[in-house]
XYZ file of N, CA and C in Angstrom:
291
model
N -4.910 -18.375 3.453
C -5.135 -17.537 4.615
C -3.801 -16.992 5.114
N -3.863 -15.790 5.658
C -2.639 -15.227 6.200
C -2.384 -15.832 7.580
N -1.296 -15.410 8.196
C -0.914 -15.990 9.479
C -1.878 -15.636 10.610
N -2.808 -14.727 10.399
C -3.813 -14.381 11.405
C -5.119 -15.134 11.177
N -5.162 -15.979 10.163
C -6.378 -16.719 9.860
C -7.361 -15.960 8.995
N -6.961 -14.808 8.478
C -7.825 -14.023 7.615
C -7.743 -14.578 6.195
N -8.874 -14.867 5.584
C -8.832 -15.421 4.224
C -8.343 -14.394 3.205
N -7.651 -14.902 2.190
C -7.224 -14.059 1.065
C -8.395 -14.018 0.086
N -8.959 -12.813 -0.111
C -10.131 -12.666 -0.975
C -9.770 -11.772 -2.158
N -9.898 -12.328 -3.339
C -9.649 -11.620 -4.597
C -10.956 -10.979 -5.031
N -10.922 -9.720 -5.375
C -12.117 -8.994 -5.802
C -12.117 -8.891 -7.328
N -13.096 -9.525 -7.947
C -13.228 -9.515 -9.400
C -14.450 -8.679 -9.760
N -14.224 -7.627 -10.547
C -15.294 -6.681 -10.861
C -14.935 -5.898 -12.111
N -15.915 -5.174 -12.628
C -15.679 -4.273 -13.756
C -15.451 -2.874 -13.204
N -14.517 -2.161 -13.765
C -14.200 -0.808 -13.291
C -15.402 0.129 -13.311
N -16.354 -0.124 -14.192
C -17.555 0.721 -14.256
C -18.387 0.612 -12.980
N -18.131 -0.416 -12.188
C -18.882 -0.648 -10.956
C -18.148 -0.171 -9.711
N -17.166 0.704 -9.895
C -16.353 1.202 -8.773
C -17.172 1.731 -7.606
N -18.260 2.423 -7.858
C -19.058 3.010 -6.776
C -19.560 1.918 -5.822
N -20.055 0.815 -6.363
C -20.527 -0.293 -5.537
C -19.358 -1.014 -4.864
N -18.319 -1.221 -5.627
C -17.156 -1.947 -5.129
C -16.492 -1.186 -3.985
N -16.421 0.120 -4.087
C -15.821 0.922 -3.012
C -16.574 0.732 -1.698
N -17.891 0.681 -1.752
C -18.703 0.480 -0.548
C -18.404 -0.874 0.084
N -18.367 -1.909 -0.737
C -18.089 -3.255 -0.226
C -16.671 -3.345 0.323
N -15.728 -2.738 -0.370
C -14.342 -2.740 0.077
C -14.225 -2.081 1.454
N -14.882 -0.961 1.645
C -14.855 -0.254 2.928
C -15.493 -1.111 4.026
N -16.582 -1.798 3.703
C -17.241 -2.665 4.684
C -16.325 -3.807 5.118
N -15.618 -4.402 4.187
C -14.688 -5.478 4.536
C -13.532 -4.935 5.373
N -13.022 -3.766 5.021
C -11.941 -3.165 5.810
C -12.394 -2.913 7.251
N -13.648 -2.545 7.418
C -14.173 -2.251 8.750
C -14.158 -3.478 9.660
N -14.216 -4.661 9.076
C -14.157 -5.882 9.886
C -12.780 -6.551 9.824
N -11.813 -5.821 9.289
C -10.433 -6.300 9.300
C -10.031 -7.210 8.161
N -10.790 -7.197 7.090
C -10.440 -8.026 5.925
C -10.084 -7.114 4.763
N -8.872 -7.293 4.261
C -8.402 -6.517 3.112
C -8.616 -7.327 1.853
N -9.357 -6.768 0.923
C -9.603 -7.437 -0.353
C -8.443 -7.188 -1.306
N -8.105 -8.200 -2.084
C -7.076 -8.069 -3.111
C -7.745 -7.400 -4.309
N -7.419 -6.145 -4.528
C -8.103 -5.328 -5.537
C -7.087 -4.693 -6.485
N -7.395 -4.737 -7.761
C -6.444 -4.279 -8.777
C -5.944 -2.856 -8.561
N -6.828 -1.921 -8.268
C -6.377 -0.529 -8.154
C -5.464 -0.308 -6.951
N -5.475 -1.253 -6.018
C -4.614 -1.144 -4.837
C -3.366 -2.005 -4.950
N -3.433 -3.065 -5.731
C -2.386 -4.077 -5.700
C -1.553 -4.241 -6.958
N -1.854 -3.497 -7.995
C -1.038 -3.598 -9.208
C -0.086 -2.409 -9.247
N 1.200 -2.683 -9.106
C 2.165 -1.578 -9.219
C 2.141 -0.971 -10.620
N 2.499 0.278 -10.695
C 2.546 1.005 -11.954
C 3.367 0.236 -12.975
N 2.832 0.099 -14.176
C 3.460 -0.584 -15.319
C 3.663 -2.084 -15.103
N 2.914 -2.666 -14.184
C 3.011 -4.113 -13.968
C 2.145 -4.853 -14.974
N 2.384 -6.139 -15.079
C 1.646 -6.995 -16.001
C 0.281 -7.329 -15.412
N -0.789 -6.873 -16.056
C -2.153 -7.114 -15.567
C -2.474 -8.599 -15.555
N -1.978 -9.349 -16.531
C -2.252 -10.787 -16.571
C -1.623 -11.508 -15.385
N -0.443 -11.090 -15.012
C 0.214 -11.690 -13.850
C -0.629 -11.453 -12.594
N -1.144 -10.244 -12.470
C -2.018 -9.931 -11.335
C -3.280 -10.798 -11.379
N -3.918 -10.893 -12.525
C -5.168 -11.637 -12.635
C -4.974 -13.128 -12.338
N -3.789 -13.641 -12.582
C -3.523 -15.045 -12.282
C -3.487 -15.320 -10.781
N -3.380 -14.265 -9.974
C -3.403 -14.433 -8.521
C -4.751 -14.956 -8.037
N -5.751 -14.862 -8.875
C -7.075 -15.361 -8.520
C -7.002 -16.831 -8.119
N -6.101 -17.573 -8.717
C -5.973 -18.998 -8.446
C -5.352 -19.267 -7.079
N -4.658 -18.294 -6.516
C -4.005 -18.467 -5.218
C -4.880 -17.983 -4.057
N -5.971 -17.331 -4.359
C -6.827 -16.772 -3.320
C -7.680 -17.857 -2.668
N -8.034 -17.615 -1.405
C -8.925 -18.532 -0.710
C -10.348 -18.414 -1.264
N -10.744 -17.166 -1.558
C -12.075 -16.892 -2.087
C -11.987 -15.824 -3.159
N -13.024 -15.793 -3.994
C -13.125 -14.755 -5.021
C -14.503 -14.116 -4.909
N -14.509 -12.843 -4.569
C -15.738 -12.067 -4.504
C -15.990 -11.525 -5.903
N -17.021 -12.042 -6.556
C -17.312 -11.674 -7.937
C -18.495 -10.720 -7.957
N -18.254 -9.513 -8.413
C -19.290 -8.491 -8.512
C -19.889 -8.576 -9.911
N -20.990 -9.287 -10.039
C -21.576 -9.575 -11.345
C -22.512 -8.442 -11.764
N -22.231 -7.899 -12.921
C -23.048 -6.827 -13.499
C -22.995 -6.963 -15.015
N -23.751 -6.141 -15.692
C -23.704 -6.131 -17.147
C -22.290 -5.788 -17.621
N -21.685 -4.797 -16.983
C -20.318 -4.397 -17.356
C -19.329 -5.528 -17.103
N -19.518 -6.256 -15.998
C -18.640 -7.387 -15.673
C -18.721 -8.449 -16.763
N -19.934 -8.773 -17.163
C -20.123 -9.824 -18.171
C -19.566 -9.441 -19.538
N -19.429 -8.153 -19.802
C -18.904 -7.679 -21.087
C -17.402 -7.416 -21.069
N -16.791 -7.483 -19.902
C -15.371 -7.169 -19.765
C -14.491 -8.377 -20.094
N -13.535 -8.189 -20.993
C -12.638 -9.300 -21.324
C -11.748 -9.648 -20.135
N -11.424 -8.683 -19.304
C -10.599 -8.948 -18.130
C -11.369 -9.773 -17.101
N -12.612 -9.443 -16.910
C -13.452 -10.203 -15.978
C -13.627 -11.636 -16.458
N -13.863 -11.796 -17.736
C -14.012 -13.151 -18.282
C -12.724 -13.942 -18.103
N -11.594 -13.306 -18.298
C -10.306 -13.986 -18.114
C -10.172 -14.469 -16.668
N -10.507 -13.601 -15.716
C -10.396 -13.981 -14.306
C -11.293 -15.180 -13.996
N -12.509 -15.155 -14.497
C -13.435 -16.271 -14.255
C -12.900 -17.542 -14.890
N -12.361 -17.465 -16.088
C -11.796 -18.654 -16.741
C -10.629 -19.217 -15.936
N -9.815 -18.361 -15.357
C -8.712 -18.830 -14.514
C -9.277 -19.559 -13.291
N -10.293 -18.986 -12.691
C -10.912 -19.587 -11.514
C -11.514 -20.954 -11.837
N -12.133 -21.073 -12.996
C -12.775 -22.331 -13.382
C -11.782 -23.473 -13.601
N -10.516 -23.165 -13.696
C -9.487 -24.203 -13.850
C -9.248 -24.968 -12.552
N -9.691 -24.404 -11.436
C -9.451 -25.031 -10.141
C -10.526 -26.069 -9.839
N -10.128 -27.222 -9.313
C -11.126 -28.267 -9.041
C -12.141 -27.866 -7.971
N -11.773 -26.965 -7.078
C -12.675 -26.565 -5.994
C -13.259 -25.164 -6.195
N -13.367 -24.731 -7.444
C -13.800 -23.360 -7.715
C -15.172 -23.045 -7.113
N -16.056 -24.017 -7.045
C -17.394 -23.760 -6.503
C -17.350 -23.351 -5.035
N -16.348 -23.814 -4.323
C -16.217 -23.496 -2.901
C -15.508 -22.168 -2.665
N -15.012 -21.560 -3.710
C -14.272 -20.304 -3.585
C -15.063 -19.083 -4.025
N -16.146 -19.293 -4.751
C -16.885 -18.174 -5.347
C -17.856 -17.559 -4.330
N -17.765 -16.229 -4.220
C -18.694 -15.445 -3.417
C -19.358 -14.457 -4.376
N -20.480 -14.847 -4.991
C -21.097 -13.976 -6.007
C -21.952 -12.867 -5.397
N -21.869 -11.703 -5.992
C -22.742 -10.566 -5.646
C -23.292 -10.060 -6.967
N -24.612 -10.073 -7.109
C -25.236 -9.594 -8.329
C -25.635 -8.140 -8.123
N -25.104 -7.263 -8.973
C -25.418 -5.831 -8.870
C -26.636 -5.504 -9.712
């Protein structure tokens, strides 16, 4: 959590689901919560794996589950990183699209 008590939420999704993700992202912003999202938080030419490893440092992970998500190697990597944590069940916020 940040110094204001706002939880750090990592957004895990497939890029093909951007239309849905944009709506959810805007809704969270409206209540003062900024989601950690790849298109906003990865600097140009940065290491994508380094970014994806941040999932382990987040308070929660909002997982946008879709057919595209389940087929994405990046999404699977993020989930595998999350599963390494002993308290992963308490961090997952699943949304089925």
